């Protein structure tokens, strides 16, 4: 026998090999595949099995993820260019985010030059929505109207920092300067002088809800954790909603706040392991968290004996590999295990059986970043912010079409009209707002004359929209409604994880109906019902509502047959 992977006369046992991935080669698989992908123009099916063999895994364990994740499946030349086709870049380029770059490079998206000098990949969002259009060329960001010139080298790459402002008077998330207590010092005081129950009590009093889109009560999720020695907390930095870049801001500018929040969550849940996954489209955030995590170990915030308390806390930073659905908590866990980032059926929920079957709490980056403030100032102080039913503050991201794009911290319940017109200054250059996308493609759309709604899940849901990550993308009236509809379905078809046939097939059928340009009639009615009732996760279930909200927002200008 060899590590439990062979049986009988030296026969390779694939099932035993897969089972033995726990904590060993499975954890390294995606990173090894990523290294093999670099400057490799061949189809991933040809080289990925060799990676699995070197790790002692069956070929299928590498072939699956290598053909699933966009970064691994796309061919790579010696220079790799990723161009954003997300909502903000779509809106900033009149609906044609790829044209100028494809013409400049002489390549179509997904292609590589004959000499393998350059490759081009279309991605859904790069988190530069405030300066769209955007691209990454070998990890270096380029943005703005002169994007093609920057990629060609005729102009230097321009990547302005994220504009940001507090609109609350007492920021929870954007506070900075000498008057603000170092979040990791809050962690130090807590771990040395408090107990996990104190943290749990303050978070319960705060009413904090998840900021990643599901809005589930944080204290309730923590309470659901099955007590176990191998409990783990995962910080979800896979901010995939096109139009949202608040998590990117927190990870790049306030990494100590993010890591302190992760530590506090681990403490409250009895976990001695924390992981944070950062999407590959955020290379600067990944680098900032790596640096800060190393510094935190040096300062004894993490390690085997945190500040002499005898408590251990091991924190690791991991990179994603290009998948929108991998931001869903069960798909995120599958990704961390080295598998395809597909959603899993629930129950069991991750709090019972998550990463490698251990109890797992997954928290969005913005959610965790609020914990140092709550622990240091008290849950009651946080609960007084926002509204009684939805307390606290929220980061909203305004896209490039606004006169003052950027990230704003606002209290929940703030009028969307005030955010758009007061904070964002309306649209720039005198453009007229046609529809506002809120919460990403699956969040929904509001009409220009329907912004008199509080920024809160309940009120937005009544208008057919959802808060999501809080990204606000403005579409002006120069865009054709049919093109916006088609763009929504293109995103859905490209990013469906394929784990369930209603979503895998349904998103493609929806794209076909939108491309045909005719009244979809009963075909759309049936498709919507299947997506809503049979999809495995919220991705497919939410699509029909988002499409209907887009139809209502455009009104008479929208192609007929999509509103019912």
Coordinates of C-alpha atoms in Angstrom, one line a residue:
X1 CA 0.0 0.0 0.0
X2 CA 1.2 3.5 -0.8
X3 CA -0.5 6.2 1.3
X4 CA -3.8 4.4 1.0
X5 CA -3.8 5.0 -2.8
X6 CA -3.1 1.5 -4.1
X7 CA -4.6 -1.9 -3.4
X8 CA -4.1 -5.4 -4.6
X9 CA -1.3 -5.9 -7.0
X10 CA -0.2 -2.2 -7.0
X11 CA -3.5 -1.1 -8.6
X12 CA -4.1 2.6 -8.3
X13 CA -7.3 3.3 -6.3
X14 CA -8.7 6.6 -7.4
X15 CA -11.3 6.8 -4.6
X16 CA -8.6 6.3 -2.0
X17 CA -6.4 8.9 -3.7
X18 CA -9.2 11.5 -3.7
X19 CA -10.1 10.8 -0.1
X20 CA -6.4 11.2 0.9
X21 CA -6.4 14.8 -0.4
X22 CA -7.4 16.1 3.0
X23 CA -5.0 18.8 4.1
X24 CA -2.3 17.6 1.7
X25 CA -2.2 17.5 -2.2
X26 CA -5.8 18.7 -2.6
X27 CA -4.9 21.9 -0.8
X28 CA -2.1 22.5 -3.3
X29 CA -3.8 21.4 -6.5
X30 CA -5.2 24.6 -7.8
X31 CA -2.0 26.6 -7.1
X32 CA 0.1 23.9 -8.9
X33 CA -2.4 24.0 -11.8
X34 CA -2.0 27.8 -11.9
X35 CA 1.8 27.6 -12.1
X36 CA 1.5 25.0 -14.9
X37 CA -0.9 27.3 -16.8
X38 CA 1.5 30.2 -16.9
X39 CA 2.8 30.8 -20.5
X40 CA 1.2 27.5 -21.6
X41 CA -0.8 27.9 -24.8
X42 CA -2.0 24.3 -24.9
X43 CA -5.5 23.2 -24.0
X44 CA -5.7 22.5 -20.2
X45 CA -6.9 18.9 -20.9
X46 CA -3.5 18.1 -22.3
X47 CA -1.3 19.2 -19.4
X48 CA -3.4 19.1 -16.2
X49 CA -3.4 15.3 -15.8
X50 CA 0.4 15.5 -15.4
X51 CA 0.0 17.9 -12.5
X52 CA -2.3 15.5 -10.7
X53 CA 0.2 12.6 -11.2
X54 CA 3.0 14.6 -9.6
X55 CA 0.7 15.2 -6.6
X56 CA -0.3 11.5 -6.4
X57 CA -3.9 12.2 -7.4
X58 CA -6.0 10.7 -10.2
X59 CA -6.1 12.6 -13.5
X60 CA -9.7 13.5 -13.1
X61 CA -9.0 15.5 -10.0
X62 CA -7.0 18.0 -12.0
X63 CA -8.9 17.8 -15.2
X64 CA -12.1 18.9 -13.6
X65 CA -10.8 22.2 -12.1
X66 CA -8.5 22.9 -15.0
X67 CA -11.4 23.0 -17.4
X68 CA -13.7 24.8 -14.9
X69 CA -11.9 27.9 -13.7
X70 CA -11.6 30.6 -16.3
X71 CA -8.0 31.4 -15.4
X72 CA -6.9 27.8 -15.8
X73 CA -8.9 27.1 -18.9
X74 CA -7.8 30.2 -20.8
X75 CA -4.6 29.8 -22.9
X76 CA -1.7 31.9 -21.7
X77 CA 0.9 33.5 -23.9
X78 CA 4.1 35.0 -22.6
X79 CA 2.0 38.2 -22.0
X80 CA -1.5 37.6 -20.7
X81 CA -4.1 40.4 -21.0
X82 CA -7.4 40.2 -19.1
X83 CA -10.1 42.6 -20.2
X84 CA -13.1 43.4 -18.1
X85 CA -16.6 42.9 -19.7
X86 CA -18.5 43.5 -16.5
X87 CA -21.5 45.9 -16.2
X88 CA -19.5 49.1 -15.5
X89 CA -17.1 48.5 -18.4
X90 CA -20.0 47.6 -20.6
X91 CA -21.7 50.8 -19.8
X92 CA -18.6 52.9 -20.2
X93 CA -17.9 51.6 -23.7
X94 CA -21.4 51.8 -25.2
X95 CA -21.8 48.1 -24.8
X96 CA -18.6 47.1 -26.6
X97 CA -15.9 46.6 -23.9
X98 CA -13.7 44.2 -26.0
X99 CA -13.7 45.9 -29.4
X100 CA -10.8 48.3 -29.0
X101 CA -8.5 45.8 -27.3
X102 CA -9.3 43.0 -29.7
X103 CA -8.5 45.3 -32.7
X104 CA -5.3 46.5 -31.1
X105 CA -4.0 43.0 -30.3
X106 CA -5.4 41.4 -33.4
X107 CA -6.9 38.7 -31.2
X108 CA -10.4 37.6 -30.2
X109 CA -11.0 37.0 -26.5
X110 CA -9.9 33.5 -25.6
X111 CA -7.2 33.5 -28.3
X112 CA -3.4 33.5 -28.3
X113 CA -1.1 35.0 -31.0
X114 CA 0.6 32.5 -33.3
X115 CA 4.0 33.2 -31.8
X116 CA 2.5 32.8 -28.2
X117 CA 3.7 36.3 -27.4
X118 CA 0.3 37.5 -26.1
X119 CA -3.1 36.0 -25.1
X120 CA -6.4 37.7 -24.4
X121 CA -9.0 36.7 -21.8
X122 CA -12.4 38.2 -21.2
X123 CA -13.3 38.4 -17.5
X124 CA -16.5 39.6 -15.8
X125 CA -15.1 42.2 -13.3
X126 CA -11.7 43.5 -12.3
X127 CA -12.9 45.8 -9.5
X128 CA -12.0 49.0 -11.3
X129 CA -15.6 50.0 -12.0
X130 CA -15.0 53.6 -10.9
X131 CA -12.4 54.1 -13.7
X132 CA -13.8 51.8 -16.4
X133 CA -13.0 50.3 -18.9
X134 CA -10.3 48.2 -17.3
X135 CA -7.8 45.5 -18.0
X136 CA -5.0 43.6 -16.3
X137 CA -1.8 43.0 -18.3
X138 CA 0.4 40.5 -16.5
X139 CA -1.2 41.6 -13.3
X140 CA -0.7 45.4 -13.9
X141 CA -3.9 47.4 -14.1
X142 CA -4.8 49.7 -17.0
X143 CA -8.0 51.8 -17.0
X144 CA -9.8 54.6 -18.7
X145 CA -10.8 55.7 -22.3
X146 CA -7.2 55.2 -23.5
X147 CA -7.2 51.5 -22.5
X148 CA -6.0 50.2 -25.9
X149 CA -3.2 52.7 -26.0
X150 CA -2.0 51.6 -22.6
X151 CA -2.1 48.0 -23.5
X152 CA -0.2 48.8 -26.7
X153 CA 2.5 50.7 -24.8
X154 CA 1.7 54.0 -26.4
X155 CA 0.6 55.4 -23.1
X156 CA 1.6 54.5 -19.5
X157 CA -0.9 52.3 -17.6
X158 CA -3.3 54.4 -15.5
X159 CA -4.9 52.9 -12.4
X160 CA -6.1 55.5 -10.0
X161 CA -6.7 54.6 -6.4
X162 CA -10.3 54.0 -5.3
X163 CA -12.1 57.2 -4.4
X164 CA -13.8 56.8 -1.0
X165 CA -15.7 58.9 1.5
X166 CA -17.7 58.5 4.7
X167 CA -21.2 59.7 4.6
X168 CA -22.1 58.7 8.2
X169 CA -20.0 61.0 10.4
X170 CA -18.6 58.1 12.3
X171 CA -17.4 55.4 9.9
X172 CA -17.3 51.7 10.9
X173 CA -15.3 50.6 7.9
X174 CA -13.5 53.5 6.3
X175 CA -12.1 55.1 9.5
X176 CA -8.4 55.9 9.3
X177 CA -5.8 58.2 10.9
X178 CA -4.2 58.4 14.3
X179 CA -7.5 58.7 16.2
X180 CA -8.6 55.2 15.0
X181 CA -7.6 52.3 17.1
X182 CA -5.5 49.7 15.3
X183 CA -7.9 46.8 14.6
X184 CA -5.3 44.2 15.5
X185 CA -4.8 45.9 18.8
X186 CA -8.6 45.4 19.4
X187 CA -7.9 41.7 18.7
X188 CA -5.0 41.7 21.1
X189 CA -7.1 43.2 23.9
X190 CA -9.9 40.8 23.2
X191 CA -7.9 37.6 23.1
X192 CA -6.0 38.5 26.3
X193 CA -8.8 39.9 28.4
X194 CA -12.2 38.6 27.1
X195 CA -13.8 35.3 26.3
X196 CA -15.6 34.1 23.2
X197 CA -19.0 34.6 24.7
X198 CA -18.3 38.3 25.1
X199 CA -17.6 38.7 21.4
X200 CA -20.7 36.6 20.5
X201 CA -22.8 38.7 22.9
X202 CA -21.7 42.0 21.3
X203 CA -22.3 40.8 17.8
X204 CA -25.7 39.5 18.7
X205 CA -26.6 42.9 20.2
X206 CA -25.3 44.7 17.1
X207 CA -27.8 42.9 14.8
X208 CA -25.0 42.6 12.2
X209 CA -26.1 40.7 9.1
X210 CA -23.9 39.3 6.3
X211 CA -22.9 41.9 3.7
X212 CA -22.1 39.4 1.0
X213 CA -25.7 39.3 -0.3
X214 CA -27.5 36.7 1.8
X215 CA -27.9 39.1 4.7
X216 CA -28.0 36.2 7.2
X217 CA -27.6 37.1 10.9
X218 CA -24.0 36.7 11.9
X219 CA -24.6 35.7 15.5
X220 CA -27.1 33.1 14.3
X221 CA -24.6 31.6 11.9
X222 CA -22.0 31.5 14.6
X223 CA -24.4 29.8 17.0
X224 CA -25.1 27.1 14.4
X225 CA -21.5 25.9 14.4
X226 CA -21.1 22.4 15.6
X227 CA -18.4 22.6 18.3
X228 CA -15.4 20.8 17.1
X229 CA -11.6 20.9 17.5
X230 CA -11.2 21.4 13.7
X231 CA -13.7 24.3 13.2
X232 CA -12.5 26.8 10.6
X233 CA -13.6 30.3 9.6
X234 CA -13.2 31.4 6.0
X235 CA -13.2 35.1 4.9
X236 CA -14.8 35.3 1.5
X237 CA -12.9 37.9 -0.6
X238 CA -14.2 36.5 -3.9
X239 CA -16.2 39.7 -4.6
X240 CA -17.6 38.7 -8.0
X241 CA -20.6 41.0 -8.5
X242 CA -19.7 43.2 -11.5
X243 CA -20.0 46.8 -10.2
X244 CA -18.8 46.0 -6.6
X245 CA -15.3 46.8 -5.5
X246 CA -15.7 47.7 -1.8
X247 CA -14.1 44.4 -0.6
X248 CA -11.2 45.2 -2.9
X249 CA -10.8 48.5 -1.1
X250 CA -10.9 47.0 2.3
X251 CA -8.4 44.3 1.4
X252 CA -6.0 46.7 -0.2
X253 CA -6.3 49.8 2.1
X254 CA -7.5 48.2 5.4
X255 CA -6.0 44.7 5.5
X256 CA -5.5 44.9 9.3
X257 CA -9.2 45.5 9.7
X258 CA -10.0 42.5 7.6
X259 CA -7.6 40.2 9.4
X260 CA -8.6 41.4 12.8
X261 CA -12.2 40.7 12.0
X262 CA -11.3 37.2 10.8
X263 CA -9.4 36.6 14.1
X264 CA -12.4 37.8 16.2
X265 CA -14.7 35.5 14.3
X266 CA -12.4 32.6 14.9
X267 CA -12.2 33.4 18.6
X268 CA -16.0 33.6 18.9
X269 CA -16.5 30.3 17.0
X270 CA -13.8 28.3 18.8
X271 CA -11.7 28.0 15.6
X272 CA -8.0 27.9 15.6
X273 CA -7.8 28.1 11.8
X274 CA -8.8 31.0 9.5
X275 CA -8.5 31.3 5.7
X276 CA -9.1 34.2 3.4
X277 CA -9.7 33.6 -0.3
X278 CA -9.0 36.6 -2.6
X279 CA -10.2 36.5 -6.2
X280 CA -7.3 36.4 -8.7
X281 CA -8.6 39.6 -10.4
X282 CA -7.4 41.5 -7.3
X283 CA -3.6 41.0 -7.3
X284 CA -2.9 44.1 -5.2
X285 CA -5.3 42.9 -2.6
X286 CA -3.7 39.5 -2.5
X287 CA -0.3 41.1 -2.1
X288 CA -1.5 43.4 0.7
X289 CA -3.0 40.6 2.7
X290 CA 0.0 38.4 2.3
X291 CA 2.3 41.2 3.6
X292 CA -0.1 42.1 6.5
X293 CA -0.6 38.5 7.5
X294 CA 3.2 38.0 7.7
X295 CA 3.4 41.1 9.8
X296 CA 0.6 39.9 12.1
X297 CA 2.6 36.7 12.8
X298 CA 5.7 38.8 13.6
X299 CA 3.6 40.8 16.0
X300 CA 2.3 37.6 17.6
X301 CA -1.3 38.3 16.6
X302 CA -1.3 34.9 14.9
X303 CA 0.7 31.7 15.6
X304 CA 0.9 28.9 18.1
X305 CA 0.7 31.0 21.3
X306 CA -1.1 34.3 20.5
X307 CA 0.1 37.0 22.9
X308 CA 1.0 34.4 25.5
X309 CA -2.5 33.2 25.9
X310 CA -1.8 29.6 24.9
X311 CA -4.3 30.0 22.1
X312 CA -3.3 29.0 18.6
X313 CA -4.5 30.8 15.5
X314 CA -3.2 29.9 12.0
X315 CA -4.3 32.2 9.2
X316 CA -3.6 31.6 5.5
X317 CA -4.3 33.7 2.4
X318 CA -5.3 31.9 -0.7
X319 CA -5.9 33.1 -4.3
X320 CA -9.0 32.3 -6.4
X321 CA -8.8 31.2 -10.0
X322 CA -11.6 32.9 -11.8
X323 CA -15.2 31.9 -11.1
X324 CA -18.3 34.0 -10.1
X325 CA -20.2 31.1 -8.5
X326 CA -17.1 30.2 -6.4
X327 CA -18.1 33.1 -4.2
X328 CA -21.2 31.1 -3.0
X329 CA -20.1 29.6 0.3
X330 CA -20.4 25.9 -0.6
X331 CA -18.7 26.5 -4.0
X332 CA -16.0 28.5 -2.2
X333 CA -15.4 25.5 0.1
X334 CA -15.2 23.2 -2.9
X335 CA -12.6 25.5 -4.4
X336 CA -10.5 25.5 -1.2
X337 CA -10.5 21.7 -1.3
X338 CA -9.0 21.8 -4.8
X339 CA -12.2 20.9 -6.6
X340 CA -14.5 22.6 -9.2
X341 CA -16.2 25.6 -7.6
X342 CA -19.7 24.3 -7.9
X343 CA -22.5 24.9 -5.4
X344 CA -23.4 21.9 -3.2
X345 CA -26.8 20.8 -2.0
X346 CA -27.8 21.8 1.5
X347 CA -28.3 20.4 4.2
X348 CA -25.8 19.6 5.5
X349 CA -24.8 23.3 5.9
X350 CA -21.2 24.4 6.1
X351 CA -21.6 25.1 9.8
X352 CA -22.1 21.4 10.3
X353 CA -19.9 20.0 7.5
X354 CA -17.8 22.4 5.5
X355 CA -14.2 22.5 4.5
X356 CA -12.9 18.9 4.6
X357 CA -16.1 18.0 6.5
X358 CA -15.1 20.3 9.4
X359 CA -17.6 22.8 10.8
X360 CA -17.0 26.0 8.7
X361 CA -18.2 29.6 9.1
X362 CA -17.9 31.6 5.9
X363 CA -18.1 35.4 6.3
X364 CA -17.8 38.1 3.7
X365 CA -14.9 40.5 3.9
X366 CA -17.0 43.6 4.7
X367 CA -18.9 41.7 7.3
X368 CA -15.7 40.6 9.1
X369 CA -14.2 44.1 8.8
X370 CA -17.1 45.5 10.9
X371 CA -16.2 43.3 13.9
X372 CA -13.3 45.3 15.4
X373 CA -15.6 48.4 15.6
X374 CA -18.4 46.4 17.2
X375 CA -16.2 44.7 19.7
X376 CA -14.4 48.0 20.7
X377 CA -17.5 50.3 20.7
X378 CA -20.2 47.8 21.7
X379 CA -23.0 46.0 19.8
X380 CA -25.6 48.5 21.1
X381 CA -23.7 51.4 19.5
X382 CA -23.7 49.6 16.1
X383 CA -27.4 48.7 16.5
X384 CA -28.3 52.4 16.7
X385 CA -27.0 52.9 13.2
X386 CA -29.1 52.3 10.2
X387 CA -32.7 51.1 10.8
X388 CA -34.2 49.1 13.6
X389 CA -34.8 46.1 11.3
X390 CA -31.5 46.5 9.4
X391 CA -28.9 48.1 11.6
X392 CA -25.5 49.3 10.7
X393 CA -23.6 50.8 7.8
X394 CA -22.9 49.6 4.3
X395 CA -20.3 50.3 1.7
X396 CA -21.8 51.1 -1.7
X397 CA -19.7 51.2 -4.9
X398 CA -20.6 53.8 -7.6
X399 CA -19.6 53.1 -11.2
X400 CA -17.7 55.3 -13.7
X401 CA -20.8 56.8 -15.3
X402 CA -21.4 58.8 -12.1
X403 CA -20.0 62.3 -11.7
X404 CA -18.4 61.3 -8.4
X405 CA -17.7 57.5 -8.6
X406 CA -16.2 55.6 -5.7
X407 CA -16.9 53.8 -2.4
X408 CA -19.2 55.5 0.1
X409 CA -20.0 54.3 3.6
X410 CA -23.7 55.0 4.3
X411 CA -26.1 54.0 7.0
X412 CA -28.6 51.4 5.9
X413 CA -31.9 53.0 5.1
X414 CA -30.3 55.9 3.3
X415 CA -32.3 56.9 0.2
X416 CA -31.0 55.4 -3.1
X417 CA -31.9 58.8 -4.6
X418 CA -29.6 60.6 -2.2
X419 CA -26.7 58.1 -3.0
X420 CA -27.2 58.6 -6.7
X421 CA -27.7 62.3 -6.8
X422 CA -26.3 63.6 -3.6
X423 CA -23.2 61.5 -3.1
X424 CA -22.6 60.4 -6.7
X425 CA -23.6 63.8 -8.2
X426 CA -25.8 62.1 -10.9
X427 CA -24.3 61.1 -14.2
X428 CA -21.3 62.9 -15.6
X429 CA -21.2 65.0 -18.8
X430 CA -24.9 65.6 -18.6
X431 CA -25.9 62.0 -19.5
X432 CA -29.3 60.8 -18.5
X433 CA -29.8 57.8 -16.3
X434 CA -32.0 55.1 -17.9
X435 CA -31.8 52.3 -15.3
X436 CA -29.7 51.6 -12.2
X437 CA -28.3 48.1 -11.6
X438 CA -28.0 47.5 -7.8
X439 CA -26.4 44.4 -6.2
X440 CA -24.9 43.0 -9.3
X441 CA -26.6 41.3 -12.3
X442 CA -28.7 39.1 -10.0
X443 CA -29.6 42.0 -7.7
X444 CA -31.9 43.8 -10.1
X445 CA -32.6 47.1 -11.7
X446 CA -34.5 50.3 -10.7
X447 CA -35.9 52.9 -13.2
X448 CA -34.5 56.4 -13.1
X449 CA -37.7 57.7 -11.6
X450 CA -37.9 54.9 -9.0
X451 CA -35.0 55.7 -6.8
X452 CA -37.1 56.9 -3.9
X453 CA -36.4 53.7 -1.9
X454 CA -34.3 53.1 1.2
X455 CA -31.0 51.2 0.8
X456 CA -32.3 48.1 2.7
X457 CA -33.0 44.5 1.7
X458 CA -36.7 44.5 2.6
X459 CA -37.6 47.7 0.8
X460 CA -35.5 46.9 -2.3
X461 CA -37.0 43.4 -2.5
X462 CA -40.5 45.1 -2.6
X463 CA -39.2 46.8 -5.8
X464 CA -37.9 43.6 -7.3
X465 CA -34.3 44.3 -6.5
X466 CA -31.7 43.2 -3.9
X467 CA -28.9 44.9 -2.1
X468 CA -26.3 42.2 -2.8
X469 CA -22.7 43.6 -2.4
X470 CA -24.0 47.1 -2.8
X471 CA -22.7 47.9 -6.3
X472 CA -24.5 50.6 -8.2
X473 CA -24.0 50.7 -11.9
X474 CA -25.6 53.4 -14.0
X475 CA -26.7 52.7 -17.5
X476 CA -27.4 55.9 -19.5
X477 CA -30.0 56.2 -22.2
X478 CA -27.5 55.8 -25.0
X479 CA -27.6 52.0 -24.5
X480 CA -30.2 49.9 -26.2
X481 CA -32.3 48.0 -23.7
X482 CA -32.0 44.8 -25.8
X483 CA -28.3 45.0 -25.5
X484 CA -28.4 45.3 -21.7
X485 CA -30.8 42.3 -21.6
X486 CA -28.4 40.3 -23.8
X487 CA -25.4 41.3 -21.6
X488 CA -27.2 40.0 -18.5
X489 CA -27.8 36.7 -20.1
X490 CA -24.3 36.5 -21.4
X491 CA -23.0 36.9 -17.9
X492 CA -25.4 34.2 -16.6
X493 CA -24.5 31.7 -19.3
X494 CA -20.8 32.2 -18.9
X495 CA -20.8 32.1 -15.1
X496 CA -23.2 29.3 -14.3
X497 CA -21.2 26.6 -12.5
X498 CA -23.0 23.9 -14.4
X499 CA -23.7 21.8 -11.2
X500 CA -27.5 21.6 -12.0
X501 CA -29.1 21.3 -15.4
X502 CA -31.8 23.9 -14.8
X503 CA -29.2 26.6 -14.5
X504 CA -26.6 25.2 -16.9
X505 CA -29.1 24.7 -19.7
X506 CA -31.5 27.4 -18.7
X507 CA -29.0 30.2 -18.9
X508 CA -28.0 29.2 -22.4
X509 CA -31.6 29.0 -23.4
X510 CA -32.2 32.5 -21.9
X511 CA -29.3 33.8 -24.0
X512 CA -30.7 32.3 -27.1
X513 CA -34.1 33.9 -26.5
X514 CA -32.5 37.3 -25.8
X515 CA -30.3 37.1 -28.9
X516 CA -33.3 36.1 -31.1
X517 CA -34.8 39.5 -30.4
X518 CA -38.4 38.3 -30.7
X519 CA -41.1 38.0 -28.1
X520 CA -40.1 34.9 -26.0
X521 CA -43.7 34.2 -25.1
X522 CA -44.4 30.9 -23.3
X523 CA -40.8 29.8 -23.7
X524 CA -39.7 32.5 -21.2
X525 CA -42.6 31.7 -18.8
X526 CA -41.6 28.0 -18.7
X527 CA -37.9 28.8 -18.4
X528 CA -38.4 31.2 -15.6
X529 CA -40.4 28.7 -13.6
X530 CA -37.8 26.0 -14.0
X531 CA -34.9 28.3 -13.0
X532 CA -36.8 29.6 -9.9
X533 CA -38.0 26.3 -8.7
X534 CA -35.3 23.8 -9.6
X535 CA -31.9 25.6 -9.5
X536 CA -29.5 24.4 -6.9
X537 CA -28.5 27.8 -5.7
X538 CA -29.5 31.4 -5.7
X539 CA -27.7 32.1 -9.0
X540 CA -30.3 30.3 -11.1
X541 CA -33.2 31.1 -8.8
X542 CA -32.5 34.8 -8.8
X543 CA -32.1 35.3 -12.6
X544 CA -35.8 35.5 -13.6
X545 CA -36.5 38.2 -11.0
X546 CA -33.5 40.2 -12.2
X547 CA -34.6 40.0 -15.8
X548 CA -38.2 41.0 -14.9
X549 CA -36.9 44.0 -12.9
X550 CA -34.9 45.1 -15.9
X551 CA -38.0 44.9 -18.1
X552 CA -40.0 46.9 -15.6
X553 CA -37.2 49.5 -15.3
X554 CA -37.1 50.2 -19.0
X555 CA -40.8 50.0 -19.5
X556 CA -42.0 50.6 -23.0
X557 CA -38.5 50.7 -24.4
X558 CA -37.9 47.1 -23.5
X559 CA -38.5 44.2 -25.8
X560 CA -41.9 42.8 -25.3
X561 CA -42.7 39.5 -23.5
X562 CA -40.0 39.6 -20.7
X563 CA -41.9 41.4 -17.9
X564 CA -44.4 38.7 -16.7

